[in-house]
Structure formats: structure tokens, C-alpha cells
């Protein structure tokens, strides 16, 4: 952690009442994750989706008693600004739609970017590769530390959803593994259809989650990998418990932890000292 970042973190005010609310919310989610997880199931990573929420909220959850590490952001500029304010130990996940021309700076400018979850073309993977390679050249302590990526799959077939088509997932996964030495293929990700999430709440298995699991198993077989080499990232605030039942290794939960988000134009990167909290 840099001295500047120490100074910024020290200047940020964490309102005790807000911190208590956030602590209660994330404790509830962690408890629900444990309850949903089969006794013999894999560990489940919680990515706290903090988009449009101030850095103070993130600092509150990153501090004791939770010391939470994994936070997700959807907007590149917001992520960059927060990464400059907050401790280097935080493990950032970029979970928003990727633009090819912004992939290289994303991977180059944020040293503690832990994972990019929305890779859906080879061109985007190639640009992330260039960015991570440039970072490793500048900061030697990052050599041998690849940037993790998930390949996003459009399992629902909805036109408005990002993601590679299911039949293209194995080739894209192979591209990442064979052509991008500074990237690590962590697994596959999907954002399922809302209607299917509602059906799953009524006791039905979520088709999108089952489809992603099938795709993961196909990729493992075609690439000659071992079972457990690739993770499943699926499940959000409305459906993370059903995702865990389907074998998810990672869930992305935002509003259930942080509360309703402001409009993008009203969002603040940082609450200043003495300013009221929401």
C-alpha cells in the first residue's frame, strides 16, 4: 500500500451507524451462503458489488471485523478512482460490460485488479493480455501473477445480454489458456434470465445455471483439464442460493448488502469528512 493511499484511507470517514448496517447485511448474506452450500460442496466466494456506492462503504466492510477482500465494480472509471483511494489489499473484480479499446488500460492501471469476469471475445482477452503484460513490465513484483478472467456465456439467449454463445465458449477458453500467458482462466460466468430466477425461487432448478455447469464440464473435457480447475461464477442478490445449489463457486451480491443504489449521475466516489451518510 502506498503512502498516498494510506492518507486517503485515513481521511475517509466511516460512519459508525452505516458501518453497523453494512456489517449486519454482509453477515446475513454470509450466513445464507453457508446454509445454502452442501456440506461437501466447494467454498463459495462472495463478491460484494459496490458499484455507485462510496468508497467509505467499501472501507467499512474491508475493515475489522469482516476484513472483506472481494469487491465488484461495473464501471471502469469508477473502479480506477476507488482503487486509488482504497487499500491495495482489496481484490477488485470488474464485472461490467467490456469495451475492447478499454481492456488494455483496465488491466494495466489497476495493480490489484484480481479478476475480470466479462470476457466474451478473443479480442478483449488479447487486449487484457497486453495490459497485464505492460503492468508486469512496470511493476516487477507482479511478474508470475496472472490476471484471472472468467469467460462470460450468454446462457439465456437474450439479445440484450453480453456473453459468448454457448457453442463458442470452449474455443474462447482455449484461446485464453493458449494465447494469453499473463491471464489465468478462472472459469465461466453467466447472468441468467430474471424469469428463470423467479422460477427457481418456486422450487424449480435454474436452466441458466444448469446450462453453465454443462458448458464448464464440456470445456474441462475438451481442454483436457482436471475437475475443479474451472470455477462457476453465477448467482446474484435474487438467486444466489439457487446458484450455490447448482454448484456455483462465486456469487455477486450488491443491493442486498449495500442497499438501493443512487442514479449514476448522483453517485459519489467518496463521502467527505463531516458529510451525512445515506
JSON list of C-alpha atoms in Angstrom, two decimals, residues 3 53 61 75 78 91 115 141 146 157 159 162 175 204 219 232 240 244 266 268 277:
[
{"chain": "A", "resi": 3, "resn": "UNK", "atom": "CA", "xyz": [1.68, 6.34, 1.49]},
{"chain": "A", "resi": 53, "resn": "UNK", "atom": "CA", "xyz": [-21.61, 3.23, -3.66]},
{"chain": "A", "resi": 61, "resn": "UNK", "atom": "CA", "xyz": [-16.51, -3.80, 5.05]},
{"chain": "A", "resi": 75, "resn": "UNK", "atom": "CA", "xyz": [-17.73, 0.99, -14.48]},
{"chain": "A", "resi": 78, "resn": "UNK", "atom": "CA", "xyz": [-15.31, 4.41, -11.02]},
{"chain": "A", "resi": 91, "resn": "UNK", "atom": "CA", "xyz": [-9.18, -7.70, -4.61]},
{"chain": "A", "resi": 115, "resn": "UNK", "atom": "CA", "xyz": [-10.34, -10.71, -11.86]},
{"chain": "A", "resi": 141, "resn": "UNK", "atom": "CA", "xyz": [6.55, -7.73, -8.23]},
{"chain": "A", "resi": 146, "resn": "UNK", "atom": "CA", "xyz": [-1.55, -13.56, -13.99]},
{"chain": "A", "resi": 157, "resn": "UNK", "atom": "CA", "xyz": [-30.13, -16.40, -25.41]},
{"chain": "A", "resi": 159, "resn": "UNK", "atom": "CA", "xyz": [-30.13, -10.40, -27.24]},
{"chain": "A", "resi": 162, "resn": "UNK", "atom": "CA", "xyz": [-23.46, -9.90, -23.17]},
{"chain": "A", "resi": 175, "resn": "UNK", "atom": "CA", "xyz": [-7.68, -19.03, -26.62]},
{"chain": "A", "resi": 204, "resn": "UNK", "atom": "CA", "xyz": [-37.51, -25.32, -9.97]},
{"chain": "A", "resi": 219, "resn": "UNK", "atom": "CA", "xyz": [-14.66, -27.09, -21.54]},
{"chain": "A", "resi": 232, "resn": "UNK", "atom": "CA", "xyz": [-18.61, -21.29, -11.93]},
{"chain": "A", "resi": 240, "resn": "UNK", "atom": "CA", "xyz": [-27.52, -16.73, -5.28]},
{"chain": "A", "resi": 244, "resn": "UNK", "atom": "CA", "xyz": [-24.97, -22.35, -4.92]},
{"chain": "A", "resi": 266, "resn": "UNK", "atom": "CA", "xyz": [-25.89, 11.19, -8.29]},
{"chain": "A", "resi": 268, "resn": "UNK", "atom": "CA", "xyz": [-20.33, 9.83, -5.09]},
{"chain": "A", "resi": 277, "resn": "UNK", "atom": "CA", "xyz": [-24.33, 9.34, 5.21]}
]
